[in-house]
Tab-separated table of C-alpha atoms in Angstrom:
chain	number	residue	atom	x	y	z
A	1409	MET	CA	-0.005	0.081	0.003
A	1410	ASP	CA	3.025	2.376	-0.542
A	1411	ASP	CA	3.548	3.633	-4.192
A	1412	ARG	CA	1.456	2.257	-6.814
A	1413	LEU	CA	2.633	1.533	-10.287
A	1414	SER	CA	-1.887	5.561	-9.618
A	1415	GLU	CA	-8.826	9.962	-10.431
A	1416	HIS	CA	-25.792	1.821	-29.863
A	1417	PRO	CA	-25.208	2.035	-33.540
A	1418	GLU	CA	-22.089	0.559	-35.124
A	1419	PRO	CA	-19.335	3.147	-35.136
A	1420	ALA	CA	-17.579	3.861	-38.501
A	1421	GLU	CA	-14.190	2.383	-38.883
A	1422	PRO	CA	-11.781	5.413	-38.238
A	1423	VAL	CA	-9.131	6.123	-41.000
A	1424	GLU	CA	-5.672	5.336	-39.928
A	1425	ALA	CA	-3.528	8.486	-39.498
A	1426	SER	CA	-0.910	8.816	-42.188
A	1427	SER	CA	1.409	11.495	-40.509
A	1428	GLY	CA	4.810	10.522	-39.229
A	1429	PRO	CA	7.673	8.870	-40.882
A	1430	ALA	CA	7.355	6.009	-43.283
A	1431	PRO	CA	8.445	2.630	-41.928
A	1432	LEU	CA	12.170	2.053	-42.162
A	1433	THR	CA	13.447	0.288	-45.319
A	1434	GLY	CA	16.824	-0.926	-46.519
A	1435	SER	CA	18.471	-1.140	-43.152
A	1436	ALA	CA	18.409	-3.267	-40.033
A	1437	PRO	CA	15.208	-2.792	-37.924
A	1438	ARG	CA	15.753	-0.289	-35.216
A	1439	ARG	CA	14.960	-1.637	-31.678
A	1440	VAL	CA	13.151	0.237	-28.959
A	1441	HIS	CA	12.882	-0.368	-25.183
A	1442	ILE	CA	10.149	1.407	-23.216
A	1443	LYS	CA	10.318	1.690	-19.452
A	1444	THR	CA	7.209	2.701	-17.694
A	1445	PHE	CA	6.989	4.474	-14.272
A	1446	GLY	CA	3.747	5.399	-12.414
A	1447	CYS	CA	0.187	4.989	-13.043
A	1448	GLN	CA	-2.001	2.865	-15.333
A	1449	MET	CA	-2.391	5.614	-17.733
A	1450	ASN	CA	1.361	5.570	-18.223
A	1451	VAL	CA	0.990	1.750	-18.992
A	1452	TYR	CA	-1.507	2.575	-21.686
A	1453	ASP	CA	0.486	5.427	-23.047
A	1454	SER	CA	3.530	3.157	-23.339
A	1455	GLU	CA	1.589	0.689	-25.419
A	1456	ARG	CA	0.351	3.282	-27.717
A	1457	MET	CA	3.902	4.735	-28.107
A	1458	GLY	CA	5.027	1.135	-28.885
A	1459	GLU	CA	2.336	0.791	-31.622
A	1460	ALA	CA	3.234	4.121	-33.156
A	1461	LEU	CA	7.002	3.198	-33.277
A	1462	ALA	CA	6.204	-0.296	-34.589
A	1463	ARG	CA	4.318	1.393	-37.529
A	1464	ALA	CA	7.523	3.384	-38.141
A	1465	GLY	CA	9.466	0.294	-38.357
A	1466	TYR	CA	10.784	-0.293	-34.773
A	1467	THR	CA	10.765	-3.522	-32.929
A	1468	GLU	CA	10.467	-3.747	-29.274
A	1469	THR	CA	13.068	-5.406	-27.261
A	1470	ALA	CA	13.143	-6.278	-23.501
A	1471	SER	CA	16.810	-5.720	-23.313
A	1472	VAL	CA	17.840	-2.300	-22.864
A	1473	GLU	CA	21.482	-3.091	-23.921
A	1474	ASP	CA	20.171	-3.985	-27.391
A	1475	ALA	CA	18.003	-0.666	-27.929
A	1476	ASP	CA	18.701	1.926	-30.512
A	1477	LEU	CA	16.092	4.018	-28.806
A	1478	VAL	CA	15.185	4.013	-25.029
A	1479	VAL	CA	12.002	5.741	-23.896
A	1480	LEU	CA	11.548	6.426	-20.274
A	1481	ASN	CA	7.726	7.073	-19.702
A	1482	THR	CA	7.914	9.000	-16.461
A	1483	CYS	CA	5.593	9.903	-13.546
A	1484	HIS	CA	5.852	13.275	-11.593
A	1485	ILE	CA	3.277	12.757	-8.759
A	1486	ARG	CA	6.013	12.527	-6.046
A	1487	GLU	CA	9.596	13.645	-5.712
A	1488	LYS	CA	10.682	10.074	-5.342
A	1489	ALA	CA	9.103	9.158	-8.715
A	1490	ALA	CA	10.894	11.893	-10.505
A	1491	GLU	CA	14.303	11.215	-8.902
A	1492	LYS	CA	14.127	7.645	-10.026
A	1493	VAL	CA	14.031	8.897	-13.613
A	1494	TYR	CA	17.257	10.691	-13.209
A	1495	SER	CA	18.805	7.835	-11.563
A	1496	GLU	CA	17.813	5.686	-14.565
A	1497	ILE	CA	19.196	8.300	-17.001
A	1498	GLY	CA	22.525	8.136	-15.285
A	1499	ARG	CA	22.677	4.210	-15.964
A	1500	LEU	CA	21.493	4.858	-19.586
A	1501	ARG	CA	24.366	7.348	-20.073
A	1502	GLN	CA	27.095	4.823	-19.352
A	1503	LEU	CA	25.246	2.359	-21.672
A	1504	LYS	CA	25.145	4.892	-24.349
A	1505	THR	CA	28.859	5.533	-24.097
A	1506	ALA	CA	29.601	1.828	-24.077
A	1507	ARG	CA	27.408	1.267	-27.286
A	1508	ALA	CA	29.083	4.335	-28.972
A	1509	ALA	CA	32.448	2.822	-28.420
A	1510	VAL	CA	31.433	-0.177	-30.750
A	1511	GLY	CA	29.750	1.938	-33.330
A	1512	ALA	CA	26.159	1.788	-32.035
A	1513	ASP	CA	23.971	4.860	-31.627
A	1514	THR	CA	21.532	5.207	-28.648
A	1515	VAL	CA	18.740	7.784	-28.495
A	1516	ILE	CA	17.415	8.458	-25.014
A	1517	ALA	CA	13.965	9.980	-24.813
A	1518	VAL	CA	12.318	10.997	-21.646
A	1519	ALA	CA	8.415	11.099	-21.996
A	1520	GLY	CA	5.435	11.538	-19.737
A	1521	CYS	CA	4.754	13.853	-16.809
A	1522	VAL	CA	8.405	14.618	-15.798
A	1523	ALA	CA	9.090	15.526	-19.290
A	1524	GLN	CA	6.201	17.942	-19.369
A	1525	ALA	CA	6.939	19.565	-15.938
A	1526	GLU	CA	10.633	19.962	-16.325
A	1527	GLY	CA	11.412	20.293	-19.997
A	1528	ALA	CA	14.779	21.869	-20.623
A	1529	GLU	CA	15.730	21.159	-16.997
A	1530	ILE	CA	16.087	17.505	-17.861
A	1531	VAL	CA	18.513	18.348	-20.717
A	1532	ARG	CA	20.439	20.644	-18.256
A	1533	ARG	CA	20.655	17.944	-15.617
A	1534	ALA	CA	21.229	15.089	-18.006
A	1535	PRO	CA	22.885	16.090	-21.264
A	1536	ALA	CA	22.752	12.398	-22.429
A	1537	VAL	CA	19.022	12.897	-23.090
A	1538	ASP	CA	18.287	13.463	-26.793
A	1539	LEU	CA	14.555	13.993	-26.647
A	1540	VAL	CA	11.973	15.270	-24.179
A	1541	ILE	CA	8.452	14.825	-25.166
A	1542	GLY	CA	5.305	15.467	-23.245
A	1543	PRO	CA	2.120	13.187	-22.938
A	1544	GLN	CA	0.230	15.287	-25.554
A	1545	SER	CA	2.816	14.664	-28.415
A	1546	TYR	CA	3.232	10.908	-28.356
A	1547	HIS	CA	1.889	10.702	-31.873
A	1548	ARG	CA	4.984	12.604	-32.960
A	1549	LEU	CA	7.439	10.272	-31.269
A	1550	PRO	CA	8.550	8.358	-34.391
A	1551	GLU	CA	9.312	11.529	-36.319
A	1552	LEU	CA	11.044	13.206	-33.307
A	1553	ALA	CA	13.038	10.115	-32.452
A	1554	LEU	CA	14.276	9.965	-36.068
A	1555	ARG	CA	15.463	13.675	-35.851
A	1556	ALA	CA	17.057	13.104	-32.499
A	1557	GLY	CA	18.969	10.192	-33.918
A	1558	ARG	CA	20.641	12.376	-36.528
A	1559	GLY	CA	22.556	14.350	-33.613
A	1560	GLY	CA	22.580	17.919	-32.856
A	1561	ALA	CA	20.868	19.807	-29.984
A	1562	ALA	CA	18.247	17.867	-27.774
A	1563	ILE	CA	14.708	18.174	-28.984
A	1564	ILE	CA	12.146	19.446	-26.523
A	1565	GLU	CA	8.566	18.922	-27.384
A	1566	THR	CA	6.289	19.993	-24.358
A	1567	GLU	CA	3.778	22.278	-26.018
A	1568	PHE	CA	0.090	21.289	-26.035
A	1569	PRO	CA	-0.604	20.702	-29.747
A	1570	ASP	CA	-3.949	21.594	-31.314
A	1571	GLU	CA	-4.360	18.236	-32.960
A	1572	ASP	CA	-6.063	15.259	-31.268
A	1573	LYS	CA	-3.090	12.832	-30.466
A	1574	PHE	CA	-5.662	9.907	-30.235
A	1575	ALA	CA	-6.745	10.505	-33.803
A	1576	ALA	CA	-3.113	10.714	-35.057
A	1577	LEU	CA	-2.091	7.453	-33.329
A	1578	PRO	CA	-2.367	4.318	-35.535
A	1579	ALA	CA	-5.698	2.462	-34.992
A	1580	ARG	CA	-5.343	-0.689	-32.959
A	1581	ALA	CA	-5.904	-3.063	-35.875
A	1582	MET	CA	-5.157	-6.786	-35.348
A	1583	PRO	CA	-2.694	-8.192	-37.926
A	1584	ALA	CA	-3.536	-11.998	-38.770
A	1585	THR	CA	-0.103	-12.770	-37.419
A	1586	ALA	CA	-0.344	-10.845	-34.231
A	1587	PRO	CA	-0.210	-12.704	-30.890
A	1588	ARG	CA	-3.385	-12.485	-28.761
A	1589	ARG	CA	-3.251	-9.875	-25.999
A	1590	ALA	CA	-3.431	-10.314	-22.310
A	1591	PRO	CA	-7.140	-10.986	-21.114
A	1592	SER	CA	-7.173	-7.481	-19.315
A	1593	ALA	CA	-6.412	-4.212	-20.980
A	1594	PHE	CA	-6.351	-0.429	-20.248
A	1595	LEU	CA	-8.277	2.134	-22.395
A	1596	THR	CA	-7.910	5.757	-21.895
A	1597	VAL	CA	-11.194	7.683	-22.338
A	1598	GLN	CA	-10.395	10.974	-20.631
A	1599	GLU	CA	-7.295	12.937	-19.905
A	1600	GLY	CA	-6.370	15.921	-17.736
A	1601	CYS	CA	-8.205	17.534	-14.843
A	1602	ASP	CA	-9.841	20.934	-14.108
A	1603	LYS	CA	-10.032	20.373	-10.291
A	1604	PHE	CA	-6.627	21.977	-9.358
A	1605	CYS	CA	-5.997	20.396	-6.245
A	1606	THR	CA	-3.390	22.246	-4.557
A	1607	PHE	CA	-1.003	19.243	-4.259
A	1608	CYS	CA	-1.330	17.970	-7.731
A	1609	VAL	CA	0.555	18.531	-10.905
A	1610	VAL	CA	-1.845	16.831	-13.358
A	1611	PRO	CA	-3.489	20.006	-14.792
A	1612	TYR	CA	0.088	21.340	-15.533
A	1613	THR	CA	1.379	18.189	-17.021
A	1614	ARG	CA	-1.700	16.581	-18.606
A	1615	GLY	CA	-3.679	19.675	-19.174
A	1616	MET	CA	-7.400	20.492	-19.108
A	1617	GLU	CA	-10.116	17.776	-19.194
A	1618	TYR	CA	-10.531	16.198	-22.449
A	1619	SER	CA	-12.791	13.239	-23.387
A	1620	ARG	CA	-12.531	10.981	-26.394
A	1621	SER	CA	-15.748	10.479	-28.289
A	1622	VAL	CA	-17.850	7.335	-27.752
A	1623	ALA	CA	-17.437	6.036	-31.393
A	1624	GLU	CA	-13.650	6.141	-30.939
A	1625	ILE	CA	-13.746	4.461	-27.575
A	1626	GLU	CA	-16.157	1.797	-28.750
A	1627	ALA	CA	-14.042	1.166	-31.857
A	1628	GLU	CA	-10.877	0.596	-29.748
A	1629	ALA	CA	-12.833	-1.596	-27.237
A	1630	ARG	CA	-14.047	-3.735	-30.146
A	1631	ARG	CA	-10.517	-4.174	-31.453
A	1632	LEU	CA	-9.334	-5.264	-27.970
A	1633	VAL	CA	-11.988	-7.841	-27.585
A	1634	ALA	CA	-11.064	-9.187	-31.092
A	1635	GLN	CA	-7.627	-9.540	-29.857
A	1636	GLY	CA	-8.664	-11.597	-26.884
A	1637	VAL	CA	-9.476	-8.978	-24.173
A	1638	ALA	CA	-12.294	-9.892	-21.905
A	1639	GLU	CA	-11.964	-6.997	-19.491
A	1640	VAL	CA	-11.044	-3.294	-19.992
A	1641	THR	CA	-10.377	-0.640	-17.395
A	1642	LEU	CA	-11.521	2.846	-18.578
A	1643	LEU	CA	-8.832	5.323	-17.709
A	1644	GLY	CA	-8.759	8.900	-16.834
A	1645	GLN	CA	-7.032	11.274	-14.517
A	1646	ASN	CA	-10.487	12.188	-13.603
A	1647	VAL	CA	-12.422	9.426	-15.430
A	1648	ASN	CA	-15.940	10.142	-14.031
A	1649	ALA	CA	-15.766	13.715	-15.417
A	1650	PHE	CA	-16.025	11.910	-18.882
A	1651	HIS	CA	-18.159	14.057	-21.166
A	1652	GLY	CA	-17.290	12.609	-24.703
A	1653	ALA	CA	-19.492	13.214	-27.733
A	1654	GLY	CA	-21.970	10.398	-28.113
A	1655	PRO	CA	-23.500	9.158	-31.516
A	1656	ASP	CA	-26.417	11.426	-31.024
A	1657	GLY	CA	-23.909	14.463	-30.877
A	1658	ALA	CA	-24.692	15.202	-27.303
A	1659	PRO	CA	-22.091	14.821	-24.411
A	1660	TRP	CA	-22.315	11.394	-22.814
A	1661	SER	CA	-21.568	10.732	-19.119
A	1662	LEU	CA	-19.370	7.770	-17.927
A	1663	GLY	CA	-22.402	5.917	-16.781
A	1664	ARG	CA	-23.962	6.043	-20.197
A	1665	LEU	CA	-20.700	5.090	-21.791
A	1666	ILE	CA	-20.373	2.039	-19.684
A	1667	ARG	CA	-23.876	0.942	-20.481
A	1668	HIS	CA	-23.001	1.307	-24.199
A	1669	LEU	CA	-19.817	-0.764	-23.991
A	1670	ALA	CA	-21.437	-3.494	-21.929
A	1671	ASP	CA	-23.373	-4.297	-25.144
A	1672	ILE	CA	-20.186	-5.385	-26.878
A	1673	GLU	CA	-20.309	-9.176	-27.295
A	1674	GLY	CA	-17.187	-10.791	-25.546
A	1675	LEU	CA	-16.579	-7.903	-23.162
A	1676	ALA	CA	-17.256	-9.428	-19.909
A	1677	ARG	CA	-15.934	-7.015	-17.541
A	1678	ILE	CA	-15.555	-3.263	-17.252
A	1679	ARG	CA	-13.628	-1.219	-14.645
A	1680	TYR	CA	-12.676	2.429	-14.374
A	1681	THR	CA	-10.294	4.689	-12.439
A	1682	THR	CA	-9.559	7.146	-11.123
A	1683	SER	CA	-12.670	8.849	-9.727
A	1684	HIS	CA	-13.307	12.286	-8.046
A	1685	PRO	CA	-16.097	12.392	-5.520
A	1686	ARG	CA	-17.571	15.599	-7.159
A	1687	ASP	CA	-18.177	13.859	-10.322
A	1688	MET	CA	-19.850	10.587	-9.037
A	1689	ASP	CA	-23.289	11.246	-10.384
A	1690	ASP	CA	-26.656	9.318	-10.172
A	1691	GLU	CA	-26.162	7.809	-13.624
A	1692	LEU	CA	-22.980	6.320	-12.725
A	1693	ILE	CA	-24.029	5.003	-9.409
A	1694	ALA	CA	-27.077	3.427	-11.221
A	1695	ALA	CA	-24.762	1.782	-13.608
A	1696	HIS	CA	-23.175	-0.008	-10.480
A	1697	ARG	CA	-26.667	-1.212	-9.644
A	1698	ASP	CA	-27.773	-2.216	-13.295
A	1699	VAL	CA	-24.748	-3.244	-15.259
A	1700	ALA	CA	-23.521	-6.829	-14.554
A	1701	GLU	CA	-20.447	-6.205	-16.472
A	1702	LEU	CA	-19.407	-3.298	-14.282
A	1703	MET	CA	-17.315	-4.869	-11.491
A	1704	PRO	CA	-18.198	-4.072	-7.858
A	1705	TYR	CA	-14.852	-2.285	-7.174
A	1706	LEU	CA	-14.474	1.519	-6.940
A	1707	HIS	CA	-11.489	3.584	-6.414
A	1708	LEU	CA	-12.818	6.700	-4.765
A	1709	PRO	CA	-9.980	8.993	-3.193
A	1710	PHE	CA	-10.858	11.242	-0.366
A	1711	GLN	CA	-7.285	12.300	0.587
A	1712	ALA	CA	-8.010	13.614	4.056
A	1713	GLY	CA	-10.617	13.308	6.763
A	1714	SER	CA	-10.427	16.925	7.940
A	1715	ASP	CA	-12.610	19.507	6.316
A	1716	ARG	CA	-10.023	22.332	6.822
A	1717	VAL	CA	-7.364	20.212	5.097
A	1718	LEU	CA	-9.685	19.355	2.421
A	1719	ALA	CA	-10.439	22.967	1.724
A	1720	ALA	CA	-6.695	23.743	1.696
A	1721	MET	CA	-6.272	20.957	-0.716
A	1722	ASN	CA	-9.085	22.440	-2.826
A	1723	ARG	CA	-10.787	19.071	-3.011
A	1724	LYS	CA	-14.219	20.588	-3.320
A	1725	HIS	CA	-15.903	18.166	-0.924
A	1726	THR	CA	-16.320	17.603	2.796
A	1727	ALA	CA	-15.896	14.626	4.765
A	1728	ASP	CA	-19.559	14.357	5.442
A	1729	GLU	CA	-20.248	14.670	1.679
A	1730	TYR	CA	-17.844	11.746	1.115
A	1731	ARG	CA	-19.657	9.693	3.783
A	1732	ALA	CA	-23.096	10.399	2.260
A	1733	LEU	CA	-21.800	9.580	-1.301
A	1734	VAL	CA	-20.408	6.140	-0.131
A	1735	ALA	CA	-23.843	5.451	1.505
A	1736	ARG	CA	-25.586	6.061	-1.807
A	1737	ILE	CA	-23.047	3.762	-3.674
A	1738	ARG	CA	-23.434	0.947	-1.126
A	1739	ALA	CA	-27.217	1.208	-1.290
A	1740	ALA	CA	-27.069	0.842	-5.017
A	1741	ARG	CA	-24.425	-1.962	-4.874
A	1742	PRO	CA	-24.178	-3.428	-1.367
A	1743	ASP	CA	-21.305	-5.720	-2.167
A	1744	ILE	CA	-19.017	-2.965	-3.693
A	1745	ALA	CA	-15.398	-2.977	-2.521
A	1746	LEU	CA	-13.735	0.485	-2.110
A	1747	SER	CA	-10.218	1.640	-2.502
A	1748	THR	CA	-8.932	5.138	-1.932
A	1749	ASP	CA	-5.943	7.506	-1.937
A	1750	ILE	CA	-4.847	9.256	1.236
A	1751	ILE	CA	-2.171	11.867	1.835
A	1752	VAL	CA	-0.759	12.328	5.237
A	1753	GLY	CA	1.221	15.396	6.559
A	1754	PHE	CA	-0.374	17.980	4.274
A	1755	PRO	CA	0.985	21.474	5.175
A	1756	GLY	CA	-0.517	22.503	8.521
A	1757	GLU	CA	-2.109	19.217	9.297
A	1758	THR	CA	-2.444	18.757	13.141
A	1759	GLU	CA	-2.516	15.548	15.010
A	1760	ALA	CA	-6.375	16.004	15.561
A	1761	GLU	CA	-6.788	16.526	11.808
A	1762	PHE	CA	-4.808	13.268	11.188
A	1763	GLN	CA	-7.081	11.580	13.678
A	1764	ALA	CA	-10.027	12.625	11.634
A	1765	THR	CA	-8.487	10.821	8.660
A	1766	LEU	CA	-8.137	7.652	10.630
A	1767	ASP	CA	-11.759	8.068	12.043
A	1768	LEU	CA	-13.088	8.210	8.447
A	1769	VAL	CA	-11.071	5.176	7.428
A	1770	ARG	CA	-12.386	3.244	10.288
A	1771	GLU	CA	-15.986	4.188	9.497
A	1772	ILE	CA	-15.913	3.568	5.782
A	1773	GLY	CA	-13.743	0.485	5.572
A	1774	TYR	CA	-11.493	-0.214	2.623
A	1775	ALA	CA	-10.636	-3.391	0.689
A	1776	GLN	CA	-7.515	-1.648	-0.627
A	1777	ALA	CA	-5.917	1.845	-0.224
A	1778	TYR	CA	-2.863	3.934	-1.481
A	1779	SER	CA	-1.387	6.217	1.143
A	1780	PHE	CA	1.482	8.637	0.844
A	1781	LYS	CA	3.387	11.308	2.623
A	1782	TYR	CA	2.723	14.624	1.218
A	1783	SER	CA	5.373	15.465	-1.272
A	1784	PRO	CA	5.835	19.162	-2.359
A	1785	ARG	CA	5.608	19.362	-6.175
A	1786	PRO	CA	7.321	22.409	-7.694
A	1787	GLY	CA	4.797	24.645	-9.320
A	1788	THR	CA	1.807	23.641	-7.156
A	1789	PRO	CA	0.192	26.027	-4.513
A	1790	ALA	CA	0.720	23.692	-1.725
A	1791	ALA	CA	4.596	23.685	-2.130
A	1792	ASN	CA	4.589	27.286	-1.016
A	1793	LEU	CA	2.415	26.927	2.051
A	1794	ALA	CA	3.857	27.541	5.468
A	1795	GLU	CA	3.734	25.011	8.214
A	1796	GLN	CA	5.134	22.195	6.328
A	1797	VAL	CA	5.057	19.071	8.476
A	1798	GLY	CA	8.387	17.415	9.363
A	1799	GLU	CA	9.502	14.201	7.703
A	1800	ASP	CA	9.661	12.354	10.832
A	1801	GLU	CA	6.060	13.201	11.801
A	1802	LYS	CA	4.783	12.455	8.440
A	1803	SER	CA	6.578	9.030	8.523
A	1804	GLU	CA	5.034	8.240	11.922
A	1805	ARG	CA	1.564	9.172	10.806
A	1806	LEU	CA	1.900	7.198	7.722
A	1807	GLN	CA	2.990	4.028	9.612
A	1808	ARG	CA	-0.164	4.271	11.865
A	1809	LEU	CA	-2.425	4.745	8.886
A	1810	GLN	CA	-1.074	1.917	6.956
A	1811	ALA	CA	-1.256	-0.512	9.946
A	1812	LEU	CA	-5.102	0.357	9.941
A	1813	LEU	CA	-5.391	0.007	6.147
A	1814	GLU	CA	-3.514	-3.249	6.220
A	1815	GLU	CA	-5.801	-4.604	8.904
A	1816	GLN	CA	-8.859	-3.621	6.837
A	1817	GLN	CA	-7.460	-5.304	3.707
A	1818	GLN	CA	-6.557	-8.408	5.441
A	1819	ALA	CA	-10.187	-8.516	7.070
A	1820	PHE	CA	-11.662	-8.019	3.476
A	1821	ASN	CA	-9.580	-10.779	1.950
A	1822	GLN	CA	-10.315	-13.226	4.964
A	1823	ALA	CA	-14.002	-12.520	4.310
A	1824	GLN	CA	-13.809	-14.199	0.933
A	1825	VAL	CA	-12.711	-17.616	2.258
A	1826	GLY	CA	-15.485	-20.113	1.825
A	1827	ARG	CA	-17.056	-17.960	-0.972
A	1828	THR	CA	-17.168	-18.876	-4.689
A	1829	LEU	CA	-15.815	-16.058	-6.899
A	1830	ASP	CA	-15.769	-15.661	-10.575
A	1831	VAL	CA	-12.043	-15.136	-11.596
A	1832	LEU	CA	-10.784	-14.081	-14.781
A	1833	LEU	CA	-7.510	-16.109	-15.430
A	1834	GLU	CA	-4.725	-13.859	-16.691
A	1835	LYS	CA	-1.315	-15.542	-16.698
A	1836	PRO	CA	0.750	-18.407	-15.396
A	1837	GLY	CA	1.523	-18.194	-11.594
A	1838	ARG	CA	4.898	-18.810	-9.819
A	1839	HIS	CA	4.487	-22.520	-9.605
A	1840	ALA	CA	3.889	-25.129	-12.325
A	1841	GLY	CA	0.396	-25.850	-13.110
A	1842	GLN	CA	-0.659	-22.621	-11.424
A	1843	LEU	CA	-2.755	-19.615	-13.060
A	1844	VAL	CA	-3.270	-16.207	-11.507
A	1845	GLY	CA	-6.389	-14.133	-12.136
A	1846	ARG	CA	-8.569	-11.352	-10.727
A	1847	SER	CA	-11.578	-11.558	-8.583
A	1848	PRO	CA	-14.481	-9.065	-9.165
A	1849	TYR	CA	-12.922	-7.035	-6.365
A	1850	LEU	CA	-9.449	-6.962	-8.118
A	1851	GLN	CA	-7.749	-9.327	-5.700
A	1852	PRO	CA	-5.087	-11.621	-7.257
A	1853	VAL	CA	-6.283	-15.203	-7.080
A	1854	HIS	CA	-4.059	-18.223	-7.397
A	1855	VAL	CA	-5.566	-21.475	-8.589
A	1856	ALA	CA	-4.302	-24.795	-10.029
A	1857	ALA	CA	-5.516	-24.809	-13.599
A	1858	ASP	CA	-4.578	-25.715	-17.114
A	1859	ALA	CA	-2.833	-22.990	-19.171
A	1860	ALA	CA	-5.596	-23.410	-21.868
A	1861	LEU	CA	-7.874	-21.590	-19.460
A	1862	VAL	CA	-6.134	-18.297	-19.579
A	1863	GLY	CA	-8.571	-15.702	-20.685
A	1864	ARG	CA	-11.568	-17.498	-19.388
A	1865	ILE	CA	-13.697	-16.543	-16.367
A	1866	VAL	CA	-14.045	-19.577	-14.131
A	1867	SER	CA	-15.597	-20.196	-10.611
A	1868	VAL	CA	-13.155	-20.664	-7.824
A	1869	GLY	CA	-13.895	-21.755	-4.309
A	1870	ILE	CA	-11.597	-19.652	-2.070
A	1871	THR	CA	-9.808	-21.749	0.384
A	1872	THR	CA	-7.146	-19.288	1.930
A	1873	ALA	CA	-6.292	-15.547	1.920
A	1874	GLY	CA	-2.991	-13.880	2.386
A	1875	PRO	CA	-2.361	-10.122	2.920
A	1876	ASN	CA	-2.369	-9.320	-0.723
A	1877	SER	CA	-4.099	-12.334	-2.608
A	1878	LEU	CA	-6.323	-15.328	-2.482
A	1879	SER	CA	-5.907	-19.012	-3.359
A	1880	GLY	CA	-8.656	-21.401	-4.293
A	1881	LEU	CA	-9.879	-24.517	-5.970
A	1882	LEU	CA	-11.249	-24.607	-9.570
A	1883	LEU	CA	-14.914	-25.693	-9.346
């Protein structure tokens, strides 16, 4: 519970974008290694970058030592995450020097939120970097990587372009020879945030809220299902603020989008993350009640239990409003499992205010949670607030909070013993003859099963529960 890796007519087939460099010809294929830091949206973005580069003639390699292009897709939520990137660049600089000694060029690209937030500072601190590219310009990555490979000054691309990057990225078509995908996939439907929480860099690194069209999302979801995907997780920095244009031309809510996607044959499960309490509307709550494909698991951050701290964070909700919202959600879907984000040690937080956070956690009860010490992010209003809480005090509070959260998670897991759960089997486990899948509540479940069952939803009788996972027998 520390860092996480982190708010119907048939659509016309979109025309594949033709911008960008042509596939490489007449030379050995270029190899790319993409390393992903941070949240699920970065995982999705890395997939799309890989697809765009493949269209330009690159092949992906798991070995960074073999890569002609190395892309670090970065996270800027906490200082620790950003410093990991600079440490990685230091290792890549040595690799770049070693490869150059044998006549092999290496282009180092920094992408993602650190790239957007720090721009030229990255090149100043790490001259080995050839390309800095923000999250809204990934569709230009093949072209910019080609330019960076010709030498010269480092390229910095951190403007917010006018064109829609999703329209410019290649369509997720399925070649006849392509291997099937994993059974679960991410699908970005919304980006950016207009909330401006005082601790958060997202509005500055991802921009204002933008929602993709329903037709575009449906087309991508259908391609994923054709590739073997049975579960999609709809992604957005503030996903329940989704307001993409529907087939009728009017803005659709996330709840309406979920009902629409649930009609896709073969799409057995739908999830979404990350939500903001202010955007949890009646239509979305009703979808949890009515749509069987929507899993009974909701990530709903509250961040702090004190109203004064919530106001200082600019969260736009109170603790009591959060309590009332949870009551409405549970009335609609009594078995729903909740997870959340919590920040401890926000500037000025007193012991009594921290106790209010503990009280709210005890009252609500969470199946899972992500908790962090407040980390000042340059450029955010909270970084300049007086009364910054000392590191020792933040660490001690975090330890107390995580002990409570771990107790709740273990209790939730133990409550599944003796139950029969539907499990989507995703991949082989650590032991021979074992598969690992996910319960409706997102818990990893280990079960002895034949590898041919990967991608299937099976009934599993839960026999044991550990701190972070379940084990059971195939029924």
